[in-house]
Amino acid sequence: MRRAEAAQAEAEMLLERISRDLDRSNRELRQRESDLVSKLDIGNRNLIRAQRTAQLATIYREPGADFLLSPQLTEMLGLPPGQRADGDDVLRALHPLDRRRIEAAAAAFFAGQVAANCDHRYECRIVRIDGAVRWFRWILRRDPENGGDVVSGTVQDVTEQRAAERRVKALQMTGERNLQRLLRTEIRLAERVAELERLSAELRASNDAVAAASRAKSQFLAAMSHQIRTPVNGVLGMMTALRNTPLNPEQHAQLDRAQDAGDALRVLIDNIIDVADDVAMPGDVVLPAPAAATAATGVAQLRVAGRRPRILVADDIETNQIVLTSMLDTLGCDYRVVGDGAQALAEARKGDIDVILMDIQMPVMDGAEATRQIRQLPGAAGAVPIIGVTAQAIQAERDTLTVAGMTACLAKPIGVPALFSALAAAFAARDADVFDVSVFENAMATLPSARRRQLFDQMVSDIEQLSGEFSAAVTARDAEGVRRARHSLVGIASAFGATALMHMLDGSRSRDMPDRALADNLVALARATIDTGRSLLRRSPG
């Protein structure tokens, strides 16, 4: 009996414990159900918000059941809040222009006439309750199951998207039209460029032909001048030399008549060459009659600082050497004779020469190149007067020699008076060849010594910089750079009276683009100007 009672009590306790566990489990289950419902509700609200943001609604239907349409479709159709949209609302909202097409597509879809297990896309317009027309995109699919099809899908308002697509397409079409216009323009430009290149080529060919003709004329005149003047110079020179020998009166009279005839022939040759050099087109040419010539008599003797001048004669032809030295004897000059330009350069380096008489056509180094290299020598050696003695009397050749750095040019045949005048001018010029001394001294005279030195140093800096810029612009074929450097250099040269620099710069204006030789000569002359300026500065009072 006691065992039975004990067993009953134990069973009651077990039952109570089980009841408590079951009650606790029920409470936990209800809490979990409540949490799940809450989470599901939160998820649904988030889904609805997401659908509203995306203007998207969902569609779902199981076999034999009604369609389940998400609440967002109500808002998309413009229905009153709280009203749930259904299929009839959708049909009523279809745009008249799209109704027949969409109804036919829907009938085919639900009749199973389209493929299952894949998406089908449809777009149409709907008219909202407020009259606004919107574009909807439907994406639907059928998934067959036992007893029928499960239909699911989405519907999205794509009005703004379609408008954006239309704008993009319009921009693309505009861009394509602009591109086509650009391509047509490029074609026309290419054709125009080709035409301009053809015309430029024709112009270059024409200019080349003109230049070739001009060069041929210049070469012919130079050759004719050289071939004629050289022997005439020898004849007249030997007459001058003969005059210094013992002659009886009859011989003197005969020599005077021969000298007059020779001088007349020289003047006639000069006139022929000058007229041929000036005439560009054939036509009627009238040569001026040669003036009456007189024999060179009674020429004064030359002096430099009270002494006999020291002259360097550079000529490779012995007859010319005899002619020139005979005239220099007549003029009371000391002289040395060399046979080519390289020897003349070596003698010039010694710096003890007053003037160089430089032939042009010589072996080893011609007179023009020798002049250019002499002008690059430092100090007085590089500034020595150089008088070109040339049989090439045409102006273009003389201009070339002047650019090379020659002080003056004498055309063969040379008479004693002409040689006297050229040498006298060279001795008188000295510093004035490079500077107008009065202008230079006036620029410095009113300044104290320190300020004068500072001003001169600035002049040196500017001349070095600008002559370098001029040379660099010539190398680069930069016409505007040449113009700027020339303009600034002329201003500085004129302020200090650097006349030689001014003359060379003025001469460079006749060419669109100066050549390399002129640029090199300008740099050399700039150095000579600076050296001469230092000499003048040392002589300035105070």
Coordinates of C-alpha atoms in Angstrom, one line a residue:
M1 CA 0.0 0.0 0.0
R2 CA 2.8 2.3 0.9
R3 CA 4.6 1.5 -2.4
A4 CA 1.5 2.3 -4.3
E5 CA 1.1 5.6 -2.6
A6 CA 4.7 6.4 -3.2
A7 CA 4.4 5.5 -6.9
Q8 CA 1.3 7.7 -7.2
A9 CA 3.0 10.7 -5.6
E10 CA 6.0 10.2 -7.9
A11 CA 3.7 10.1 -11.0
E12 CA 1.9 13.3 -9.9
M13 CA 5.2 15.1 -9.4
L14 CA 6.4 13.9 -12.9
L15 CA 3.1 15.0 -14.4
E16 CA 3.4 18.5 -12.8
R17 CA 6.9 18.8 -14.0
I18 CA 5.9 17.9 -17.6
S19 CA 3.0 20.4 -17.4
R20 CA 5.3 23.1 -16.4
D21 CA 7.7 22.3 -19.2
L22 CA 4.9 22.2 -21.6
D23 CA 3.6 25.5 -20.5
R24 CA 7.0 27.0 -20.8
S25 CA 7.4 25.6 -24.3
N26 CA 4.0 27.0 -25.3
R27 CA 5.0 30.4 -24.0
E28 CA 8.3 30.3 -25.9
L29 CA 6.5 29.1 -29.0
R30 CA 4.0 32.0 -28.8
Q31 CA 6.9 34.5 -28.3
R32 CA 8.7 33.1 -31.3
E33 CA 5.5 33.3 -33.3
S34 CA 5.0 36.9 -32.2
D35 CA 8.7 37.7 -33.1
L36 CA 8.3 36.0 -36.5
V37 CA 5.1 37.9 -37.2
S38 CA 6.8 41.2 -36.2
K39 CA 9.8 40.4 -38.4
L40 CA 7.6 39.5 -41.2
D41 CA 5.7 42.7 -40.8
I42 CA 8.9 44.7 -40.8
G43 CA 10.1 42.9 -43.9
N44 CA 6.8 43.5 -45.6
R45 CA 6.9 47.2 -44.8
N46 CA 10.5 47.4 -46.0
L47 CA 9.5 45.6 -49.2
I48 CA 6.6 47.9 -49.7
R49 CA 8.9 51.0 -49.2
A50 CA 11.4 49.5 -51.6
Q51 CA 8.6 48.9 -54.2
R52 CA 7.4 52.4 -53.7
T53 CA 10.9 53.8 -54.3
A54 CA 11.4 51.7 -57.3
Q55 CA 7.9 52.3 -58.6
L56 CA 7.6 48.5 -58.6
A57 CA 4.7 46.1 -57.7
T58 CA 4.6 42.3 -57.5
I59 CA 2.1 39.8 -59.0
Y60 CA 1.5 36.3 -57.8
R61 CA -1.2 33.6 -58.4
E62 CA -1.3 29.9 -57.5
P63 CA -3.4 27.4 -59.5
G64 CA -7.2 28.0 -58.8
A65 CA -6.6 31.1 -56.7
D66 CA -7.0 34.8 -57.2
F67 CA -4.2 37.1 -58.1
L68 CA -2.2 38.7 -55.3
L69 CA -1.2 42.2 -56.2
S70 CA 1.1 44.2 -53.9
P71 CA -0.3 47.5 -52.5
Q72 CA 2.2 49.6 -54.5
L73 CA 0.1 48.8 -57.7
T74 CA -2.7 50.8 -56.1
E75 CA -0.5 53.9 -55.9
M76 CA 0.9 53.3 -59.4
L77 CA -2.6 53.3 -60.9
G78 CA -3.5 56.4 -59.0
L79 CA -6.3 54.6 -57.1
P80 CA -7.6 56.1 -53.7
P81 CA -5.6 55.0 -50.6
G82 CA -6.9 51.9 -49.0
Q83 CA -8.3 50.5 -52.2
R84 CA -6.6 47.3 -53.4
A85 CA -6.1 47.1 -57.1
D86 CA -7.3 44.1 -59.0
G87 CA -7.2 42.8 -62.6
D88 CA -10.2 44.9 -63.6
D89 CA -8.5 48.1 -62.5
V90 CA -5.6 47.2 -64.7
L91 CA -7.8 46.5 -67.7
R92 CA -9.7 49.8 -67.2
A93 CA -6.4 51.7 -67.0
L94 CA -5.0 50.4 -70.3
H95 CA -4.4 53.2 -72.9
P96 CA -6.7 52.9 -75.8
L97 CA -3.8 52.7 -78.3
D98 CA -2.3 49.8 -76.4
R99 CA -5.4 47.9 -75.2
R100 CA -5.9 45.5 -78.1
R101 CA -2.2 44.6 -78.2
I102 CA -2.0 43.9 -74.5
E103 CA -5.3 42.0 -74.3
A104 CA -4.1 39.7 -77.1
A105 CA -0.7 39.2 -75.4
A106 CA -2.4 38.4 -72.1
A107 CA -4.8 35.9 -73.7
A108 CA -1.8 34.1 -75.3
F109 CA 0.1 34.1 -72.0
F110 CA -2.7 32.7 -69.9
A111 CA -3.7 30.2 -72.6
G112 CA -0.2 28.7 -72.4
Q113 CA 0.7 29.8 -76.0
V114 CA 4.1 31.2 -74.8
A115 CA 7.0 29.3 -73.3
A116 CA 6.9 28.4 -69.6
N117 CA 9.7 28.7 -67.0
C118 CA 11.0 31.9 -68.6
D119 CA 10.3 35.7 -68.3
H120 CA 8.1 37.5 -70.8
R121 CA 8.3 41.3 -71.1
Y122 CA 5.5 43.6 -72.2
E123 CA 5.3 47.4 -72.2
C124 CA 2.2 49.6 -72.4
R125 CA 0.7 52.9 -71.5
I126 CA -1.9 53.3 -68.7
V127 CA -4.1 56.2 -67.9
R128 CA -4.2 56.9 -64.2
I129 CA -7.3 58.1 -62.4
D130 CA -5.9 61.7 -62.5
G131 CA -5.5 61.5 -66.3
A132 CA -1.7 61.2 -66.3
V133 CA -0.3 58.8 -68.9
R134 CA 2.4 56.5 -67.6
W135 CA 4.5 53.7 -69.1
F136 CA 4.4 50.3 -67.3
R137 CA 6.8 47.4 -67.9
W138 CA 5.4 43.9 -67.1
I139 CA 7.7 40.9 -66.5
L140 CA 5.6 37.7 -66.1
R141 CA 6.4 34.0 -66.1
R142 CA 4.5 30.7 -65.9
D143 CA 5.9 27.8 -63.8
P144 CA 3.8 24.7 -64.3
E145 CA 3.0 22.6 -61.2
N146 CA 0.5 19.8 -60.4
G147 CA -2.9 21.0 -61.2
G148 CA -1.9 24.3 -63.1
D149 CA 0.5 27.1 -63.5
V150 CA 2.0 29.4 -60.9
V151 CA 2.1 32.9 -62.3
S152 CA 4.5 35.5 -60.9
G153 CA 6.1 38.7 -62.0
T154 CA 6.6 42.4 -61.5
V155 CA 5.2 45.6 -63.0
Q156 CA 7.3 48.8 -63.0
D157 CA 6.6 52.4 -63.8
V158 CA 9.3 53.2 -66.5
T159 CA 8.0 56.6 -67.7
E160 CA 11.1 58.5 -66.5
Q161 CA 13.4 55.7 -67.7
R162 CA 11.9 55.8 -71.2
A163 CA 12.1 59.6 -71.3
A164 CA 15.8 59.4 -70.3
E165 CA 16.4 56.7 -73.0
R166 CA 14.7 59.0 -75.6
R167 CA 16.9 61.9 -74.5
V168 CA 20.0 59.7 -74.7
K169 CA 18.9 58.5 -78.1
A170 CA 18.3 62.0 -79.3
L171 CA 21.7 63.1 -78.0
Q172 CA 23.2 60.1 -79.8
M173 CA 21.5 61.0 -83.0
T174 CA 22.6 64.6 -82.6
G175 CA 26.1 63.5 -82.0
E176 CA 26.1 61.2 -85.0
R177 CA 24.8 64.1 -87.2
N178 CA 27.5 66.4 -85.8
L179 CA 30.1 63.6 -86.4
Q180 CA 28.9 63.3 -90.0
R181 CA 29.1 67.0 -90.4
L182 CA 32.6 67.0 -88.9
L183 CA 33.7 64.2 -91.2
R184 CA 32.4 66.1 -94.2
T185 CA 34.2 69.2 -92.9
E186 CA 37.4 67.3 -92.5
I187 CA 37.1 65.9 -96.0
R188 CA 36.6 69.5 -97.4
L189 CA 39.5 70.7 -95.3
A190 CA 41.7 67.9 -96.5
E191 CA 40.7 68.7 -100.1
R192 CA 41.5 72.4 -99.4
V193 CA 44.8 71.6 -97.8
A194 CA 45.7 69.4 -100.8
E195 CA 44.8 72.2 -103.1
L196 CA 46.9 74.7 -101.0
E197 CA 49.8 72.3 -101.0
R198 CA 49.5 71.9 -104.7
L199 CA 49.5 75.7 -105.2
S200 CA 52.4 76.1 -102.7
A201 CA 54.3 73.5 -104.6
E202 CA 53.7 75.4 -107.8
L203 CA 54.7 78.6 -106.2
R204 CA 57.8 77.1 -104.8
A205 CA 58.7 75.7 -108.2
S206 CA 58.0 79.1 -109.7
N207 CA 60.2 80.8 -107.0
D208 CA 62.9 78.2 -107.5
A209 CA 62.9 78.8 -111.2
V210 CA 63.1 82.6 -110.6
A211 CA 65.9 82.1 -108.1
A212 CA 67.7 79.7 -110.4
A213 CA 67.5 82.3 -113.2
S214 CA 68.7 85.0 -110.9
R215 CA 71.6 82.8 -109.7
A216 CA 72.5 82.0 -113.3
K217 CA 72.5 85.7 -114.1
S218 CA 74.6 86.5 -111.0
Q219 CA 77.0 83.7 -111.8
F220 CA 77.4 84.9 -115.4
L221 CA 77.9 88.5 -114.4
A222 CA 80.4 87.4 -111.7
A223 CA 82.3 85.2 -114.1
M224 CA 82.3 87.9 -116.8
S225 CA 83.3 90.6 -114.3
H226 CA 86.2 88.4 -113.0
Q227 CA 87.4 87.3 -116.5
I228 CA 87.4 90.9 -117.9
R229 CA 88.5 92.9 -114.8
T230 CA 91.4 90.7 -113.9
P231 CA 93.5 91.3 -117.1
V232 CA 92.4 95.0 -117.3
N233 CA 93.6 95.4 -113.7
G234 CA 96.9 93.9 -114.7
V235 CA 97.3 96.1 -117.7
L236 CA 96.4 99.4 -115.9
G237 CA 98.4 98.4 -112.8
M238 CA 101.5 97.7 -114.9
M239 CA 101.0 101.1 -116.6
T240 CA 101.1 102.6 -113.1
A241 CA 104.2 100.7 -112.3
L242 CA 105.8 101.7 -115.6
R243 CA 105.1 105.4 -114.7
N244 CA 107.5 105.0 -111.8
T245 CA 110.3 104.1 -114.1
P246 CA 112.6 106.5 -116.1
L247 CA 110.7 107.7 -119.2
N248 CA 111.4 110.3 -121.8
P249 CA 108.6 112.9 -122.6
E250 CA 107.4 111.1 -125.6
Q251 CA 107.1 107.9 -123.6
H252 CA 105.2 109.7 -120.8
A253 CA 102.8 111.1 -123.4
Q254 CA 102.2 107.7 -124.9
L255 CA 101.7 106.2 -121.4
D256 CA 99.2 109.0 -120.6
R257 CA 97.2 108.2 -123.7
A258 CA 97.3 104.4 -123.0
Q259 CA 96.3 105.2 -119.3
D260 CA 93.4 107.3 -120.5
A261 CA 92.2 104.6 -122.9
G262 CA 92.5 102.0 -120.1
D263 CA 90.6 104.1 -117.6
A264 CA 87.9 104.7 -120.2
L265 CA 87.7 101.0 -120.8
R266 CA 87.5 100.4 -117.0
V267 CA 84.6 102.9 -116.7
L268 CA 82.8 101.3 -119.6
I269 CA 83.1 97.9 -118.0
D270 CA 81.8 99.2 -114.7
N271 CA 78.8 100.7 -116.6
I272 CA 78.1 97.5 -118.4
I273 CA 78.2 95.4 -115.3
D274 CA 76.1 97.9 -113.2
V275 CA 73.4 98.1 -115.9
A276 CA 73.3 94.3 -116.4
D277 CA 73.1 93.9 -112.6
D278 CA 70.1 96.3 -112.4
V279 CA 68.1 95.1 -115.4
A280 CA 65.7 92.3 -114.5
M281 CA 63.9 92.1 -117.8
P282 CA 65.2 92.5 -121.3
G283 CA 64.6 95.9 -122.9
D284 CA 66.2 98.9 -124.3
V285 CA 69.4 99.6 -122.3
V286 CA 71.4 102.9 -122.7
L287 CA 74.9 102.8 -121.3
P288 CA 76.2 106.1 -119.9
A289 CA 79.2 107.4 -121.8
P290 CA 82.5 106.9 -119.9
A291 CA 83.8 110.1 -118.3
A292 CA 87.1 111.4 -119.4
A293 CA 89.9 109.7 -117.4
T294 CA 93.1 111.3 -116.3
A295 CA 96.4 109.7 -115.4
A296 CA 97.1 109.3 -111.7
T297 CA 99.6 111.9 -110.8
G298 CA 100.5 113.9 -107.8
V299 CA 98.9 111.7 -105.2
A300 CA 99.9 112.5 -101.6
Q301 CA 101.6 110.0 -99.4
L302 CA 99.6 108.3 -96.6
R303 CA 100.6 108.5 -92.9
V304 CA 99.2 106.8 -89.8
A305 CA 100.2 108.5 -86.5
G306 CA 103.1 110.1 -88.3
R307 CA 104.5 106.8 -89.7
R308 CA 104.2 104.8 -92.9
P309 CA 101.1 102.6 -92.9
R310 CA 101.5 98.8 -92.6
I311 CA 99.4 97.1 -95.3
L312 CA 98.9 93.3 -95.8
V313 CA 98.3 92.3 -99.4
A314 CA 96.5 89.0 -99.8
D315 CA 96.4 87.9 -103.5
D316 CA 97.4 84.6 -105.2
I317 CA 98.2 86.2 -108.6
E318 CA 101.7 87.6 -109.0
T319 CA 100.6 90.3 -111.5
N320 CA 98.0 91.6 -109.0
Q321 CA 100.6 91.5 -106.2
I322 CA 103.0 93.6 -108.4
V323 CA 100.2 96.0 -109.3
L324 CA 99.1 96.6 -105.6
T325 CA 102.6 96.8 -104.2
S326 CA 103.6 99.3 -106.9
M327 CA 100.6 101.5 -105.9
L328 CA 101.5 101.1 -102.2
D329 CA 105.0 102.2 -103.0
T330 CA 103.6 105.3 -104.7
L331 CA 101.4 106.0 -101.7
G332 CA 104.3 105.6 -99.2
C333 CA 103.1 102.4 -97.5
D334 CA 105.0 99.4 -96.0
Y335 CA 103.5 96.1 -96.9
R336 CA 103.7 92.3 -96.6
V337 CA 102.4 89.9 -99.3
V338 CA 100.6 86.5 -98.8
G339 CA 99.1 84.2 -101.4
D340 CA 95.9 82.8 -99.7
G341 CA 93.3 83.5 -97.0
A342 CA 94.9 81.2 -94.4
Q343 CA 98.2 83.0 -94.6
A344 CA 96.3 86.3 -94.3
L345 CA 94.5 85.0 -91.1
A346 CA 97.9 84.0 -89.6
E347 CA 99.3 87.5 -90.3
A348 CA 96.3 89.2 -88.9
R349 CA 96.7 87.4 -85.6
K350 CA 100.0 89.2 -85.0
G351 CA 97.9 92.5 -84.6
D352 CA 100.5 94.8 -86.2
I353 CA 98.6 95.5 -89.5
D354 CA 96.8 98.8 -90.2
V355 CA 94.8 97.6 -93.2
I356 CA 94.3 94.3 -95.2
L357 CA 93.8 94.4 -99.0
M358 CA 92.0 91.1 -99.5
D359 CA 91.5 89.3 -102.8
I360 CA 88.4 87.2 -103.0
Q361 CA 89.1 84.1 -105.1
M362 CA 92.2 82.5 -103.5
P363 CA 93.3 78.9 -102.9
V364 CA 93.3 77.2 -99.4
M365 CA 90.9 79.8 -98.0
D366 CA 89.0 82.4 -99.9
G367 CA 88.9 86.1 -99.0
A368 CA 85.3 86.0 -97.6
E369 CA 86.0 83.1 -95.2
A370 CA 89.3 84.6 -94.2
T371 CA 87.5 87.9 -93.3
R372 CA 84.9 86.0 -91.3
Q373 CA 87.6 84.3 -89.2
I374 CA 89.6 87.5 -88.8
R375 CA 86.4 89.2 -87.4
Q376 CA 86.3 86.5 -84.7
L377 CA 89.8 87.4 -83.4
P378 CA 89.9 89.3 -80.1
G379 CA 90.7 92.9 -79.7
A380 CA 92.3 95.1 -82.4
A381 CA 93.3 92.1 -84.5
G382 CA 89.6 91.4 -85.1
A383 CA 88.7 95.0 -85.8
V384 CA 91.4 95.7 -88.5
P385 CA 89.9 97.3 -91.6
I386 CA 89.6 94.8 -94.5
I387 CA 89.2 96.2 -98.0
G388 CA 88.0 93.7 -100.5
V389 CA 89.8 93.7 -103.9
T390 CA 87.4 92.0 -106.2
A391 CA 86.7 91.5 -109.9
Q392 CA 83.1 90.9 -109.0
A393 CA 81.5 94.3 -109.2
I394 CA 77.8 93.4 -109.0
Q395 CA 76.0 94.7 -106.0
A396 CA 74.8 91.4 -104.6
E397 CA 78.4 90.1 -104.4
R398 CA 79.5 93.3 -102.7
D399 CA 76.7 92.9 -100.2
T400 CA 77.8 89.4 -99.5
L401 CA 81.4 90.6 -98.8
T402 CA 80.1 93.4 -96.5
V403 CA 78.1 90.9 -94.5
A404 CA 81.2 88.7 -94.2
G405 CA 82.8 91.7 -92.4
M406 CA 84.7 93.6 -95.0
T407 CA 85.0 97.3 -94.4
A408 CA 84.9 98.3 -98.1
C409 CA 85.2 96.8 -101.5
L410 CA 87.3 98.0 -104.5
A411 CA 86.4 96.7 -107.9
K412 CA 89.2 95.8 -110.3
P413 CA 90.8 97.4 -112.1
I414 CA 92.0 99.7 -109.3
G415 CA 93.6 103.1 -109.8
V416 CA 95.9 104.9 -107.4
P417 CA 93.3 107.6 -106.5
A418 CA 90.7 105.0 -105.7
L419 CA 93.2 103.0 -103.5
F420 CA 94.3 106.2 -101.8
S421 CA 90.7 107.2 -101.0
A422 CA 89.9 103.7 -99.6
L423 CA 93.0 103.6 -97.4
A424 CA 92.6 107.2 -96.2
A425 CA 89.0 106.5 -95.2
A426 CA 90.0 103.4 -93.4
F427 CA 92.7 105.2 -91.4
A428 CA 90.4 108.1 -90.6
A429 CA 87.6 105.9 -89.4
R430 CA 89.4 103.6 -87.0
D431 CA 87.1 103.5 -84.0
A432 CA 84.4 105.3 -86.0
D433 CA 84.1 102.1 -88.0
V434 CA 82.5 100.5 -85.0
F435 CA 81.3 103.5 -83.0
D436 CA 80.2 107.1 -83.6
V437 CA 82.7 108.2 -80.9
S438 CA 80.9 111.5 -80.2
V439 CA 77.6 109.7 -79.4
F440 CA 79.4 107.1 -77.2
E441 CA 81.3 109.8 -75.3
N442 CA 78.2 112.0 -74.8
A443 CA 76.4 109.0 -73.4
M444 CA 79.1 108.5 -70.8
A445 CA 80.4 112.0 -70.2
T446 CA 77.8 113.2 -67.6
L447 CA 78.1 110.1 -65.4
P448 CA 80.4 109.4 -62.5
S449 CA 83.0 106.7 -63.0
A450 CA 81.2 104.0 -61.1
R451 CA 77.9 104.7 -62.8
R452 CA 79.7 104.8 -66.2
R453 CA 81.2 101.4 -65.6
Q454 CA 77.8 100.0 -64.5
L455 CA 76.1 101.4 -67.7
F456 CA 78.7 100.0 -70.0
D457 CA 78.5 96.5 -68.3
Q458 CA 74.7 96.6 -68.9
M459 CA 75.3 97.5 -72.5
V460 CA 77.7 94.5 -72.8
S461 CA 75.2 92.2 -71.2
D462 CA 72.4 93.3 -73.5
I463 CA 74.4 93.1 -76.7
E464 CA 75.7 89.6 -75.8
Q465 CA 72.2 88.4 -74.9
L466 CA 70.4 89.9 -77.9
S467 CA 73.0 88.9 -80.5
G468 CA 72.7 85.4 -79.1
E469 CA 68.9 85.5 -79.4
F470 CA 69.2 86.8 -82.9
S471 CA 71.6 83.9 -83.9
A472 CA 69.3 81.3 -82.2
A473 CA 66.2 82.7 -83.9
V474 CA 68.0 82.5 -87.3
T475 CA 68.9 78.8 -86.6
A476 CA 65.3 78.1 -85.6
R477 CA 63.9 80.0 -88.6
D478 CA 61.9 82.1 -86.2
A479 CA 61.1 85.3 -88.1
E480 CA 59.3 86.9 -85.1
G481 CA 62.3 86.1 -82.8
V482 CA 64.6 87.7 -85.4
R483 CA 62.4 90.8 -85.5
R484 CA 62.3 91.2 -81.8
A485 CA 66.1 90.7 -81.3
R486 CA 66.9 93.1 -84.2
H487 CA 64.5 95.8 -82.8
S488 CA 66.1 95.6 -79.3
L489 CA 69.6 95.6 -80.7
V490 CA 69.0 98.6 -82.9
G491 CA 67.7 100.5 -79.9
I492 CA 70.8 99.7 -77.8
A493 CA 73.2 100.3 -80.7
S494 CA 71.7 103.7 -81.5
A495 CA 71.8 104.8 -77.8
F496 CA 75.6 104.2 -77.6
G497 CA 76.5 105.1 -81.2
A498 CA 77.4 101.5 -82.3
T499 CA 77.1 102.5 -86.0
A500 CA 78.6 99.3 -87.5
L501 CA 76.2 97.1 -85.6
M502 CA 73.3 99.4 -86.7
H503 CA 74.3 99.2 -90.3
M504 CA 74.6 95.4 -90.3
L505 CA 71.2 95.1 -88.6
D506 CA 69.6 97.6 -91.1
G507 CA 71.1 95.5 -93.9
S508 CA 69.5 92.3 -92.5
R509 CA 66.0 93.9 -93.0
S510 CA 66.2 93.3 -96.7
R511 CA 65.7 89.6 -96.2
D512 CA 62.7 87.8 -94.8
M513 CA 65.1 85.4 -92.9
P514 CA 68.8 86.3 -92.6
D515 CA 71.2 83.5 -93.4
R516 CA 73.6 81.7 -91.1
A517 CA 76.6 83.6 -92.3
L518 CA 75.0 87.0 -91.4
A519 CA 74.0 85.7 -88.0
D520 CA 77.6 84.6 -87.3
N521 CA 79.0 87.9 -88.5
L522 CA 76.6 89.7 -86.3
V523 CA 77.8 87.8 -83.2
A524 CA 81.4 88.5 -84.3
L525 CA 80.7 92.2 -84.8
A526 CA 78.9 92.3 -81.4
R527 CA 82.1 91.1 -79.8
A528 CA 84.2 93.6 -81.7
T529 CA 81.8 96.4 -80.6
I530 CA 82.2 95.4 -77.0
D531 CA 86.0 95.3 -77.3
T532 CA 86.1 98.7 -79.1
G533 CA 83.7 100.1 -76.5
R534 CA 86.1 99.0 -73.7
S535 CA 88.9 100.8 -75.4
L536 CA 86.8 104.0 -75.8
L537 CA 85.7 103.7 -72.1
R538 CA 89.3 103.6 -70.9
R539 CA 90.1 106.8 -72.9
S540 CA 87.0 108.6 -71.5
P541 CA 87.9 111.5 -69.1
G542 CA 87.3 110.9 -65.4

